[in-house]
Amino acid sequence: MTRERFARSVVISGFARSDVGRRLNRESLDLTIDACLDAVADAGLIPGDIDGLVTWPGELTGAMTGFGNPGVNAVQDALSLNLEWYATGASEGFNVLGSFIDGCMAVATGLARHVLVYRTVTEATYQGRRRRAASVGGDRERSGSWMQWLAPYGAASAANWAALQAQRHFHVYGTTEEQLGAIAVQMRRHAALNPDAIYRDPMSLDDYLAARVISTPLRLYDCDVPADGAHAFVLSHVDYAPDAPHPVRVDAVAASRHGAGSWVFRDDLTTMAAHDTAARLWHETDLRPQNVDLVQLYDGFSIFPLLWLEALGFCEPGESGAFVEGGQRIAIDGDLPMNTAGGQLSEGRYLGWGLLHEACVQLRREAGDRQVTDANVALVAGGGGNVAQSLLLTRHS
C-alpha cells in the first residue's frame, strides 16, 4: 500500500447527527452520545464493535468553552468501549477535519477496524449565556506568541484576519462586495430547503448589503452562525463495505501547509493553506476537478469559499468572484453545487462537520428537495487561513 492510496482502504460505514440548532440548552455529552449511538447503528454495528475512538479538540475550558467537546475518556466510559486505538488533543492549532484523517490512518494501518470519530459544539448556548467571548482568548501579548503582533491593534478575532484576506483579494483581483454577497445569498437559498438550518428566511442581495459591517469588508452575513450539535462518523476497513447498509467511500485526503505556520505571515494573502492542501489532494487521486459533482467548502467567512474554489482548480486565481456572481453556478442545479445544506453561513457553525455530514447525505441520495442529481463524487474542504484539510468522497456502488 502506498501512502498516496491509503485512504482507499477506508469507508464511512455510518454517520449521524444529534439534535442541531440554536441554543439547545443541552449538555455536550448528551448530544455526543446521541450522535455516536446513531452513527454506530447506521453502520450496522453495536458499540462493542468499535475499537477506535478519536476527536478534536477534546475538553476545553475558559474562553473556549462551548467550542470544545467531551474527551475520549468520557465517551469511552459512556459507551463502554474496548479500544485498540484512540487519539485526541488540543495543544496547538485548529484541527477542523484532521481527526477524520487520523481515523482513516488508524483503519488503513490496521490499528483499529471500526473507528468512531465525533465532533460536538455548544457555542450558541454558551454565547447566549454570555459565558464566552467571540474573540480568541489567552495571553494575547505574550512574547513568542503570534498574537503579540495582532492584539495591540485590536485584531483579536478571526473576522479581522479573514477581512485582511478579503481586502487583499479585492485589491489584487477587483473582487466586489456583491460577489462576496452572492455566496451568503445562495447559501440562504439552500438553507431554505433544510429543516435543520438556523437561518431559513429569504435574503436578498440588498438585505445582505444593508447588514452591519463586522470587519471591513465583511458584513454580518459573511460570518457563520454559532450553533449547537454533535456529528459522528464510523470509519471502517473497506472489506466491511459489503456488510455496511449504506457505505460512502473515501477516495483521498490531504492536510498540507507550506511556509509560515501562522495565519497572517503567509507570503501571499490572496491564498491560504487551502492551496497547499488542494495540490496534495489531487496528487492522491486519479480524479480531477471536472469529476466532482458537488463541493462542501468551509465558509466560516464568505471569503473562504472563494479562495477554496481557486485553490482546488475550479477556476483560475482571481476568477472566483465572477464564478459565484449571481449564485447560479453554485446552486443545487448549477455547474458546481456548493454547500447544499446552507453551509456554516446559514445552516450553522459545526466547524466543518456539518459540511461532511451533508456530503455523505448527498452521496447516499438522502437529501430530499436539495438533492443533487447523480451525486457520485463530493469534495469536502475544512478550514481557512492557516488551517486546511480536504477530503474526496465517492458513492459506493
mmCIF file of C-alpha atoms in Angstrom:
data_model
loop_
_atom_site.group_PDB
_atom_site.id
_atom_site.type_symbol
_atom_site.label_atom_id
_atom_site.label_comp_id
_atom_site.label_asym_id
_atom_site.label_seq_id
_atom_site.Cartn_x
_atom_site.Cartn_y
_atom_site.Cartn_z
ATOM 1 C CA MET A 1 0.000 0.000 0.000
ATOM 2 C CA THR A 2 1.453 3.348 -0.980
ATOM 3 C CA ARG A 3 0.987 6.494 1.063
ATOM 4 C CA GLU A 4 -0.873 8.090 -1.824
ATOM 5 C CA ARG A 5 -3.570 5.413 -1.794
ATOM 6 C CA PHE A 6 -4.058 4.616 1.890
ATOM 7 C CA ALA A 7 -7.416 6.410 2.098
ATOM 8 C CA ARG A 8 -8.964 3.912 -0.291
ATOM 9 C CA SER A 9 -8.722 1.317 2.468
ATOM 10 C CA VAL A 10 -11.460 3.196 4.329
ATOM 11 C CA VAL A 11 -15.215 3.631 4.056
ATOM 12 C CA ILE A 12 -17.607 5.741 6.079
ATOM 13 C CA SER A 13 -19.777 2.860 7.176
ATOM 14 C CA GLY A 14 -22.190 5.026 9.165
ATOM 15 C CA PHE A 15 -22.842 8.597 10.264
ATOM 16 C CA ALA A 16 -25.374 10.579 12.253
ATOM 17 C CA ARG A 17 -26.025 13.891 13.945
ATOM 18 C CA SER A 18 -27.765 14.774 17.195
ATOM 19 C CA ASP A 19 -30.398 17.442 17.510
ATOM 20 C CA VAL A 20 -28.861 20.564 15.991
ATOM 21 C CA GLY A 21 -29.787 24.219 16.114
ATOM 22 C CA ARG A 22 -29.541 27.457 18.038
ATOM 23 C CA ARG A 23 -29.241 27.409 21.830
ATOM 24 C CA LEU A 24 -30.484 23.903 22.501
ATOM 25 C CA ASN A 25 -29.504 24.218 26.187
ATOM 26 C CA ARG A 26 -28.428 20.562 26.251
ATOM 27 C CA GLU A 27 -25.265 19.117 27.731
ATOM 28 C CA SER A 28 -22.437 18.440 25.306
ATOM 29 C CA LEU A 29 -22.066 14.815 26.394
ATOM 30 C CA ASP A 30 -25.775 14.138 25.839
ATOM 31 C CA LEU A 31 -25.569 15.429 22.280
ATOM 32 C CA THR A 32 -22.379 13.473 21.673
ATOM 33 C CA ILE A 33 -23.782 10.148 22.833
ATOM 34 C CA ASP A 34 -26.937 10.610 20.762
ATOM 35 C CA ALA A 35 -24.883 11.138 17.601
ATOM 36 C CA CYS A 36 -22.411 8.338 18.366
ATOM 37 C CA LEU A 37 -25.055 5.695 19.094
ATOM 38 C CA ASP A 38 -26.999 6.601 15.962
ATOM 39 C CA ALA A 39 -23.848 6.527 13.817
ATOM 40 C CA VAL A 40 -22.882 3.092 15.115
ATOM 41 C CA ALA A 41 -26.384 1.784 14.411
ATOM 42 C CA ASP A 42 -26.328 3.386 10.951
ATOM 43 C CA ALA A 43 -23.159 1.396 10.249
ATOM 44 C CA GLY A 44 -24.932 -1.841 11.141
ATOM 45 C CA LEU A 45 -22.752 -2.235 14.228
ATOM 46 C CA ILE A 46 -23.079 -2.233 18.001
ATOM 47 C CA PRO A 47 -20.836 -0.286 20.424
ATOM 48 C CA GLY A 48 -18.902 -3.462 21.161
ATOM 49 C CA ASP A 49 -17.667 -3.465 17.557
ATOM 50 C CA ILE A 50 -15.998 -0.057 17.933
ATOM 51 C CA ASP A 51 -12.271 -0.432 18.659
ATOM 52 C CA GLY A 52 -11.044 3.062 17.779
ATOM 53 C CA LEU A 53 -12.081 6.497 19.031
ATOM 54 C CA VAL A 54 -10.879 9.965 18.052
ATOM 55 C CA THR A 55 -11.973 13.559 18.426
ATOM 56 C CA TRP A 56 -10.610 17.066 18.432
ATOM 57 C CA PRO A 57 -10.203 19.271 20.443
ATOM 58 C CA GLY A 58 -11.457 17.253 23.407
ATOM 59 C CA GLU A 59 -12.263 19.010 26.643
ATOM 60 C CA LEU A 60 -11.571 22.731 26.827
ATOM 61 C CA THR A 61 -12.400 25.279 29.478
ATOM 62 C CA GLY A 62 -12.270 29.025 29.962
ATOM 63 C CA ALA A 63 -12.641 31.333 26.985
ATOM 64 C CA MET A 64 -13.165 28.472 24.554
ATOM 65 C CA THR A 65 -15.979 26.742 26.458
ATOM 66 C CA GLY A 66 -18.685 25.624 24.057
ATOM 67 C CA PHE A 67 -16.056 25.133 21.351
ATOM 68 C CA GLY A 68 -14.588 22.020 22.955
ATOM 69 C CA ASN A 69 -16.388 18.693 23.259
ATOM 70 C CA PRO A 70 -16.288 15.664 25.566
ATOM 71 C CA GLY A 71 -12.930 13.921 25.506
ATOM 72 C CA VAL A 72 -12.351 10.306 24.554
ATOM 73 C CA ASN A 73 -12.276 9.219 28.189
ATOM 74 C CA ALA A 74 -15.833 10.408 28.812
ATOM 75 C CA VAL A 75 -17.171 8.879 25.596
ATOM 76 C CA GLN A 76 -15.354 5.579 26.105
ATOM 77 C CA ASP A 77 -16.862 5.287 29.573
ATOM 78 C CA ALA A 78 -20.350 6.303 28.454
ATOM 79 C CA LEU A 79 -20.388 3.740 25.634
ATOM 80 C CA SER A 80 -18.399 1.022 27.473
ATOM 81 C CA LEU A 81 -15.906 0.705 24.618
ATOM 82 C CA ASN A 82 -12.863 -1.569 24.490
ATOM 83 C CA LEU A 83 -10.360 0.383 22.421
ATOM 84 C CA GLU A 84 -7.308 -0.740 20.496
ATOM 85 C CA TRP A 85 -6.538 2.851 19.454
ATOM 86 C CA TYR A 86 -7.612 6.350 20.478
ATOM 87 C CA ALA A 87 -6.470 9.943 19.993
ATOM 88 C CA THR A 88 -7.414 13.461 20.992
ATOM 89 C CA GLY A 89 -5.743 16.725 21.951
ATOM 90 C CA ALA A 90 -5.864 20.481 21.508
ATOM 91 C CA SER A 91 -2.387 21.705 22.269
ATOM 92 C CA GLU A 92 -1.843 23.761 19.133
ATOM 93 C CA GLY A 93 -3.695 24.818 16.005
ATOM 94 C CA PHE A 94 -7.257 24.422 14.804
ATOM 95 C CA ASN A 95 -7.593 20.884 13.534
ATOM 96 C CA VAL A 96 -11.096 21.098 11.958
ATOM 97 C CA LEU A 97 -11.348 17.804 9.942
ATOM 98 C CA GLY A 98 -7.911 16.470 10.873
ATOM 99 C CA SER A 99 -9.314 13.951 13.352
ATOM 100 C CA PHE A 100 -11.236 12.358 10.479
ATOM 101 C CA ILE A 101 -7.933 11.857 8.674
ATOM 102 C CA ASP A 102 -6.401 10.458 11.878
ATOM 103 C CA GLY A 103 -9.191 7.894 11.983
ATOM 104 C CA CYS A 104 -8.583 6.967 8.338
ATOM 105 C CA MET A 105 -4.899 6.365 9.063
ATOM 106 C CA ALA A 106 -5.745 4.166 12.050
ATOM 107 C CA VAL A 107 -8.016 1.982 9.941
ATOM 108 C CA ALA A 108 -5.635 1.852 6.967
ATOM 109 C CA THR A 109 -2.676 0.820 9.127
ATOM 110 C CA GLY A 110 -4.627 -1.850 11.000
ATOM 111 C CA LEU A 111 -4.582 -0.145 14.402
ATOM 112 C CA ALA A 112 -8.364 -0.410 14.526
ATOM 113 C CA ARG A 113 -11.129 -1.847 12.366
ATOM 114 C CA HIS A 114 -14.046 0.443 13.232
ATOM 115 C CA VAL A 115 -13.105 3.959 14.378
ATOM 116 C CA LEU A 116 -15.714 6.303 15.815
ATOM 117 C CA VAL A 117 -14.962 9.975 15.061
ATOM 118 C CA TYR A 118 -17.086 12.718 16.614
ATOM 119 C CA ARG A 119 -17.248 16.493 16.996
ATOM 120 C CA THR A 120 -19.621 18.452 19.223
ATOM 121 C CA VAL A 121 -20.150 22.184 19.709
ATOM 122 C CA THR A 122 -22.425 24.095 22.079
ATOM 123 C CA GLU A 123 -21.208 27.575 21.197
ATOM 124 C CA ALA A 124 -24.672 29.006 20.668
ATOM 125 C CA THR A 125 -25.821 28.039 24.163
ATOM 126 C CA TYR A 126 -22.671 29.332 25.850
ATOM 127 C CA GLN A 127 -22.617 32.591 23.945
ATOM 128 C CA GLY A 128 -26.300 33.077 24.696
ATOM 129 C CA ARG A 129 -25.490 32.773 28.382
ATOM 130 C CA ARG A 130 -22.686 35.329 27.941
ATOM 131 C CA ARG A 131 -20.213 32.726 29.140
ATOM 132 C CA ARG A 132 -17.622 33.149 26.388
ATOM 133 C CA ALA A 133 -16.310 35.877 24.170
ATOM 134 C CA ALA A 134 -16.449 35.910 20.385
ATOM 135 C CA SER A 135 -12.702 36.504 20.076
ATOM 136 C CA VAL A 136 -9.654 34.368 20.739
ATOM 137 C CA GLY A 137 -8.716 34.261 24.413
ATOM 138 C CA GLY A 138 -5.481 33.557 26.200
ATOM 139 C CA ASP A 139 -2.331 35.545 26.818
ATOM 140 C CA ARG A 140 -2.588 37.611 23.662
ATOM 141 C CA GLU A 141 0.551 39.671 24.047
ATOM 142 C CA ARG A 142 2.871 37.010 25.426
ATOM 143 C CA SER A 143 6.351 37.167 23.896
ATOM 144 C CA GLY A 144 6.749 34.420 21.310
ATOM 145 C CA SER A 145 3.036 34.198 20.598
ATOM 146 C CA TRP A 146 1.912 35.233 17.126
ATOM 147 C CA MET A 147 -0.944 37.131 18.804
ATOM 148 C CA GLN A 148 1.589 39.686 20.042
ATOM 149 C CA TRP A 149 1.557 41.155 16.523
ATOM 150 C CA LEU A 150 -2.246 41.426 16.376
ATOM 151 C CA ALA A 151 -3.611 42.156 19.847
ATOM 152 C CA PRO A 152 -2.115 45.675 20.091
ATOM 153 C CA TYR A 153 -4.165 46.639 17.035
ATOM 154 C CA GLY A 154 -7.396 45.093 18.338
ATOM 155 C CA ALA A 155 -7.267 42.279 15.780
ATOM 156 C CA ALA A 156 -8.288 39.568 18.242
ATOM 157 C CA SER A 157 -10.957 37.887 16.129
ATOM 158 C CA ALA A 158 -10.727 35.591 13.128
ATOM 159 C CA ALA A 159 -13.149 38.006 11.443
ATOM 160 C CA ASN A 160 -10.348 40.594 11.409
ATOM 161 C CA TRP A 161 -7.881 38.184 9.864
ATOM 162 C CA ALA A 162 -10.324 36.948 7.223
ATOM 163 C CA ALA A 163 -11.143 40.573 6.424
ATOM 164 C CA LEU A 164 -7.472 41.195 5.618
ATOM 165 C CA GLN A 165 -7.583 38.385 3.078
ATOM 166 C CA ALA A 166 -10.818 39.694 1.588
ATOM 167 C CA GLN A 167 -9.391 43.204 1.266
ATOM 168 C CA ARG A 168 -6.280 41.865 -0.433
ATOM 169 C CA HIS A 169 -8.355 39.793 -2.878
ATOM 170 C CA PHE A 170 -10.491 42.853 -3.630
ATOM 171 C CA HIS A 171 -7.371 44.964 -4.240
ATOM 172 C CA VAL A 172 -5.473 42.485 -6.410
ATOM 173 C CA TYR A 173 -8.314 40.997 -8.441
ATOM 174 C CA GLY A 174 -11.142 43.525 -8.297
ATOM 175 C CA THR A 175 -13.463 41.223 -6.372
ATOM 176 C CA THR A 176 -16.591 43.077 -5.246
ATOM 177 C CA GLU A 177 -18.898 43.160 -2.240
ATOM 178 C CA GLU A 178 -21.733 41.963 -4.450
ATOM 179 C CA GLN A 179 -19.735 38.898 -5.482
ATOM 180 C CA LEU A 180 -18.940 38.128 -1.860
ATOM 181 C CA GLY A 181 -22.602 38.593 -1.023
ATOM 182 C CA ALA A 182 -23.636 36.117 -3.726
ATOM 183 C CA ILE A 183 -22.263 33.323 -1.555
ATOM 184 C CA ALA A 184 -24.257 34.340 1.517
ATOM 185 C CA VAL A 185 -27.444 34.811 -0.524
ATOM 186 C CA GLN A 186 -27.119 31.457 -2.301
ATOM 187 C CA MET A 187 -26.369 29.624 0.944
ATOM 188 C CA ARG A 188 -29.590 31.058 2.350
ATOM 189 C CA ARG A 189 -31.497 29.675 -0.645
ATOM 190 C CA HIS A 190 -30.062 26.237 0.057
ATOM 191 C CA ALA A 191 -30.843 26.515 3.763
ATOM 192 C CA ALA A 192 -34.494 27.188 2.943
ATOM 193 C CA LEU A 193 -34.639 23.542 1.805
ATOM 194 C CA ASN A 194 -33.021 22.268 5.011
ATOM 195 C CA PRO A 195 -35.258 21.940 8.089
ATOM 196 C CA ASP A 196 -32.155 21.754 10.319
ATOM 197 C CA ALA A 197 -30.777 25.125 9.202
ATOM 198 C CA ILE A 198 -30.730 28.046 11.633
ATOM 199 C CA TYR A 199 -31.266 30.775 9.023
ATOM 200 C CA ARG A 200 -34.029 29.800 6.581
ATOM 201 C CA ASP A 201 -35.775 33.100 5.850
ATOM 202 C CA PRO A 202 -35.213 34.514 2.351
ATOM 203 C CA MET A 203 -32.400 37.033 1.980
ATOM 204 C CA SER A 204 -31.772 39.296 -1.000
ATOM 205 C CA LEU A 205 -28.519 40.898 -2.031
ATOM 206 C CA ASP A 206 -29.934 44.208 -0.814
ATOM 207 C CA ASP A 207 -30.597 42.617 2.596
ATOM 208 C CA TYR A 208 -27.020 41.411 2.668
ATOM 209 C CA LEU A 209 -25.599 44.822 1.791
ATOM 210 C CA ALA A 210 -27.774 46.520 4.409
ATOM 211 C CA ALA A 211 -26.401 44.382 7.253
ATOM 212 C CA ARG A 212 -23.881 45.907 9.636
ATOM 213 C CA VAL A 213 -20.175 45.693 8.907
ATOM 214 C CA ILE A 214 -18.249 43.392 11.248
ATOM 215 C CA SER A 215 -14.727 43.945 9.888
ATOM 216 C CA THR A 216 -14.382 45.709 6.537
ATOM 217 C CA PRO A 217 -15.403 44.384 4.051
ATOM 218 C CA LEU A 218 -17.094 41.526 5.924
ATOM 219 C CA ARG A 219 -20.691 42.066 6.973
ATOM 220 C CA LEU A 220 -22.866 40.165 9.419
ATOM 221 C CA TYR A 221 -23.933 37.542 6.888
ATOM 222 C CA ASP A 222 -20.364 36.949 5.755
ATOM 223 C CA CYS A 223 -19.795 35.321 9.161
ATOM 224 C CA ASP A 224 -21.016 31.866 10.156
ATOM 225 C CA VAL A 225 -23.703 31.474 12.806
ATOM 226 C CA PRO A 226 -22.979 29.834 16.214
ATOM 227 C CA ALA A 227 -24.791 26.528 16.694
ATOM 228 C CA ASP A 228 -25.188 23.516 18.978
ATOM 229 C CA GLY A 229 -24.943 19.921 17.849
ATOM 230 C CA ALA A 230 -22.888 16.748 17.548
ATOM 231 C CA HIS A 231 -21.775 14.829 14.466
ATOM 232 C CA ALA A 232 -20.366 11.308 14.462
ATOM 233 C CA PHE A 233 -18.906 9.052 11.764
ATOM 234 C CA VAL A 234 -17.809 5.415 11.790
ATOM 235 C CA LEU A 235 -14.734 4.704 9.680
ATOM 236 C CA SER A 236 -14.308 1.048 8.777
ATOM 237 C CA HIS A 237 -11.951 -1.031 6.694
ATOM 238 C CA VAL A 238 -13.069 -1.295 3.093
ATOM 239 C CA ASP A 239 -13.617 -5.031 3.403
ATOM 240 C CA TYR A 240 -16.565 -4.253 5.701
ATOM 241 C CA ALA A 241 -18.292 -2.308 2.906
ATOM 242 C CA PRO A 242 -20.377 -5.282 1.631
ATOM 243 C CA ASP A 243 -21.882 -5.639 5.124
ATOM 244 C CA ALA A 244 -22.464 -1.940 5.760
ATOM 245 C CA PRO A 245 -26.025 -0.824 4.937
ATOM 246 C CA HIS A 246 -25.052 2.389 3.067
ATOM 247 C CA PRO A 247 -21.273 2.992 2.985
ATOM 248 C CA VAL A 248 -19.542 6.017 1.478
ATOM 249 C CA ARG A 249 -16.076 5.508 0.045
ATOM 250 C CA VAL A 250 -13.071 7.637 0.978
ATOM 251 C CA ASP A 251 -11.000 8.252 -2.149
ATOM 252 C CA ALA A 252 -8.372 10.737 -0.931
ATOM 253 C CA VAL A 253 -7.470 13.001 1.974
ATOM 254 C CA ALA A 254 -4.940 15.797 2.412
ATOM 255 C CA ALA A 255 -3.811 18.256 5.084
ATOM 256 C CA SER A 256 -0.789 20.224 3.881
ATOM 257 C CA ARG A 257 0.589 23.587 4.960
ATOM 258 C CA HIS A 258 3.713 25.177 3.495
ATOM 259 C CA GLY A 259 5.634 28.235 4.584
ATOM 260 C CA ALA A 260 4.564 30.159 7.670
ATOM 261 C CA GLY A 261 2.514 28.345 10.282
ATOM 262 C CA SER A 262 0.651 31.425 11.448
ATOM 263 C CA TRP A 263 -2.261 32.970 9.600
ATOM 264 C CA VAL A 264 -1.020 36.498 8.945
ATOM 265 C CA PHE A 265 2.571 35.735 7.896
ATOM 266 C CA ARG A 266 1.701 33.919 4.682
ATOM 267 C CA ASP A 267 3.635 35.391 1.738
ATOM 268 C CA ASP A 268 0.522 35.870 -0.412
ATOM 269 C CA LEU A 269 -2.683 36.788 1.429
ATOM 270 C CA THR A 270 -4.759 36.005 -1.663
ATOM 271 C CA THR A 271 -4.017 32.348 -0.866
ATOM 272 C CA MET A 272 -4.458 30.127 2.187
ATOM 273 C CA ALA A 273 -3.126 26.797 3.394
ATOM 274 C CA ALA A 274 -6.004 25.556 1.212
ATOM 275 C CA HIS A 275 -3.739 25.977 -1.791
ATOM 276 C CA ASP A 276 -1.138 23.621 -0.313
ATOM 277 C CA THR A 277 -3.741 21.063 0.719
ATOM 278 C CA ALA A 278 -5.527 21.186 -2.624
ATOM 279 C CA ALA A 279 -2.327 20.458 -4.528
ATOM 280 C CA ARG A 280 -1.715 17.435 -2.328
ATOM 281 C CA LEU A 281 -5.299 16.198 -2.686
ATOM 282 C CA TRP A 282 -5.083 15.980 -6.471
ATOM 283 C CA HIS A 283 -1.770 14.153 -6.073
ATOM 284 C CA GLU A 284 -3.569 11.496 -4.003
ATOM 285 C CA THR A 285 -6.250 10.616 -6.559
ATOM 286 C CA ASP A 286 -6.905 9.870 -10.211
ATOM 287 C CA LEU A 287 -9.984 12.113 -10.096
ATOM 288 C CA ARG A 288 -9.846 15.708 -11.258
ATOM 289 C CA PRO A 289 -11.951 18.833 -10.606
ATOM 290 C CA GLN A 290 -14.176 18.071 -13.601
ATOM 291 C CA ASN A 291 -15.143 14.757 -11.974
ATOM 292 C CA VAL A 292 -16.539 16.439 -8.848
ATOM 293 C CA ASP A 293 -20.342 16.636 -8.660
ATOM 294 C CA LEU A 294 -20.638 18.849 -5.584
ATOM 295 C CA VAL A 295 -18.460 20.653 -3.074
ATOM 296 C CA GLN A 296 -18.840 21.437 0.611
ATOM 297 C CA LEU A 297 -16.377 24.272 1.198
ATOM 298 C CA TYR A 298 -15.588 25.704 4.610
ATOM 299 C CA ASP A 299 -17.416 29.012 4.927
ATOM 300 C CA GLY A 300 -16.556 30.301 8.363
ATOM 301 C CA PHE A 301 -16.340 33.566 6.416
ATOM 302 C CA SER A 302 -17.586 34.070 2.877
ATOM 303 C CA ILE A 303 -14.112 34.855 1.561
ATOM 304 C CA PHE A 304 -13.002 31.297 2.318
ATOM 305 C CA PRO A 305 -15.087 29.535 -0.367
ATOM 306 C CA LEU A 306 -13.733 31.968 -2.961
ATOM 307 C CA LEU A 307 -10.171 31.029 -2.056
ATOM 308 C CA TRP A 308 -11.000 27.320 -1.884
ATOM 309 C CA LEU A 309 -12.529 27.427 -5.398
ATOM 310 C CA GLU A 310 -9.271 28.876 -6.734
ATOM 311 C CA ALA A 311 -7.069 26.571 -4.684
ATOM 312 C CA LEU A 312 -8.902 23.453 -5.867
ATOM 313 C CA GLY A 313 -8.701 24.442 -9.524
ATOM 314 C CA PHE A 314 -12.371 25.059 -10.194
ATOM 315 C CA CYS A 315 -11.381 28.483 -11.522
ATOM 316 C CA GLU A 316 -8.201 30.467 -12.077
ATOM 317 C CA PRO A 317 -6.697 32.784 -9.426
ATOM 318 C CA GLY A 318 -8.793 35.911 -9.198
ATOM 319 C CA GLU A 319 -11.763 34.424 -11.058
ATOM 320 C CA SER A 320 -13.738 33.085 -8.106
ATOM 321 C CA GLY A 321 -15.725 36.298 -7.683
ATOM 322 C CA ALA A 322 -17.028 36.052 -11.241
ATOM 323 C CA PHE A 323 -17.546 32.292 -10.762
ATOM 324 C CA VAL A 324 -20.043 32.779 -7.904
ATOM 325 C CA GLU A 325 -21.618 36.048 -9.090
ATOM 326 C CA GLY A 326 -25.388 35.735 -9.168
ATOM 327 C CA GLY A 327 -25.202 32.317 -7.477
ATOM 328 C CA GLN A 328 -26.369 30.229 -10.441
ATOM 329 C CA ARG A 329 -23.167 28.208 -10.896
ATOM 330 C CA ILE A 330 -23.069 27.158 -7.229
ATOM 331 C CA ALA A 331 -26.807 26.442 -6.940
ATOM 332 C CA ILE A 332 -28.086 22.906 -6.363
ATOM 333 C CA ASP A 333 -28.859 22.615 -10.078
ATOM 334 C CA GLY A 334 -25.783 24.588 -11.127
ATOM 335 C CA ASP A 335 -22.450 23.610 -12.632
ATOM 336 C CA LEU A 336 -20.875 23.088 -9.195
ATOM 337 C CA PRO A 337 -23.403 22.806 -6.346
ATOM 338 C CA MET A 338 -21.822 24.215 -3.188
ATOM 339 C CA ASN A 339 -22.783 23.863 0.489
ATOM 340 C CA THR A 340 -26.136 22.377 -0.366
ATOM 341 C CA ALA A 341 -27.471 22.399 3.223
ATOM 342 C CA GLY A 342 -26.753 26.115 3.641
ATOM 343 C CA GLY A 343 -23.173 25.865 4.867
ATOM 344 C CA GLN A 344 -21.948 27.413 8.070
ATOM 345 C CA LEU A 345 -23.297 30.789 6.958
ATOM 346 C CA SER A 346 -26.913 29.594 7.217
ATOM 347 C CA GLU A 347 -27.107 26.009 8.500
ATOM 348 C CA GLY A 348 -24.795 26.651 11.442
ATOM 349 C CA ARG A 349 -21.181 26.613 12.559
ATOM 350 C CA TYR A 350 -20.330 22.972 13.092
ATOM 351 C CA LEU A 351 -16.657 23.603 12.287
ATOM 352 C CA GLY A 352 -16.657 21.620 9.036
ATOM 353 C CA TRP A 353 -18.539 18.592 10.329
ATOM 354 C CA GLY A 354 -21.914 19.753 9.059
ATOM 355 C CA LEU A 355 -20.319 20.036 5.623
ATOM 356 C CA LEU A 356 -19.009 16.473 5.860
ATOM 357 C CA HIS A 357 -22.429 15.274 7.033
ATOM 358 C CA GLU A 358 -24.115 16.926 4.043
ATOM 359 C CA ALA A 359 -21.626 15.370 1.603
ATOM 360 C CA CYS A 360 -22.496 11.914 2.924
ATOM 361 C CA VAL A 361 -26.232 12.654 2.785
ATOM 362 C CA GLN A 362 -25.867 13.722 -0.845
ATOM 363 C CA LEU A 363 -23.812 10.687 -1.868
ATOM 364 C CA ARG A 364 -26.386 8.387 -0.275
ATOM 365 C CA ARG A 365 -29.123 10.255 -2.207
ATOM 366 C CA GLU A 366 -30.961 11.148 1.006
ATOM 367 C CA ALA A 367 -31.130 14.944 0.672
ATOM 368 C CA GLY A 368 -34.752 15.250 -0.429
ATOM 369 C CA ASP A 369 -35.612 18.601 -2.022
ATOM 370 C CA ARG A 370 -31.970 19.700 -2.061
ATOM 371 C CA GLN A 371 -30.640 16.509 -3.659
ATOM 372 C CA VAL A 372 -28.022 16.998 -6.359
ATOM 373 C CA THR A 373 -28.841 14.847 -9.379
ATOM 374 C CA ASP A 374 -26.449 11.930 -9.904
ATOM 375 C CA ALA A 375 -24.202 12.863 -6.983
ATOM 376 C CA ASN A 376 -21.281 10.443 -7.180
ATOM 377 C CA VAL A 377 -18.210 12.474 -6.152
ATOM 378 C CA ALA A 378 -18.143 15.027 -3.335
ATOM 379 C CA LEU A 379 -15.281 17.213 -2.166
ATOM 380 C CA VAL A 380 -15.213 18.478 1.429
ATOM 381 C CA ALA A 381 -12.829 21.255 2.452
ATOM 382 C CA GLY A 382 -12.274 22.290 6.060
ATOM 383 C CA GLY A 383 -10.535 25.344 7.447
ATOM 384 C CA GLY A 384 -9.417 28.812 6.432
ATOM 385 C CA GLY A 385 -6.288 30.909 6.777
ATOM 386 C CA ASN A 386 -3.506 28.680 8.086
ATOM 387 C CA VAL A 387 -5.746 25.624 8.574
ATOM 388 C CA ALA A 388 -6.768 23.284 5.764
ATOM 389 C CA GLN A 389 -7.913 19.712 5.319
ATOM 390 C CA SER A 390 -9.639 18.276 2.263
ATOM 391 C CA LEU A 391 -11.466 15.016 1.605
ATOM 392 C CA LEU A 392 -12.635 13.392 -1.600
ATOM 393 C CA LEU A 393 -15.570 11.026 -1.142
ATOM 394 C CA THR A 394 -17.385 8.817 -3.659
ATOM 395 C CA ARG A 395 -20.684 6.997 -3.757
ATOM 396 C CA HIS A 396 -20.444 3.262 -3.056
ATOM 397 C CA SER A 397 -21.677 1.165 -5.938
#
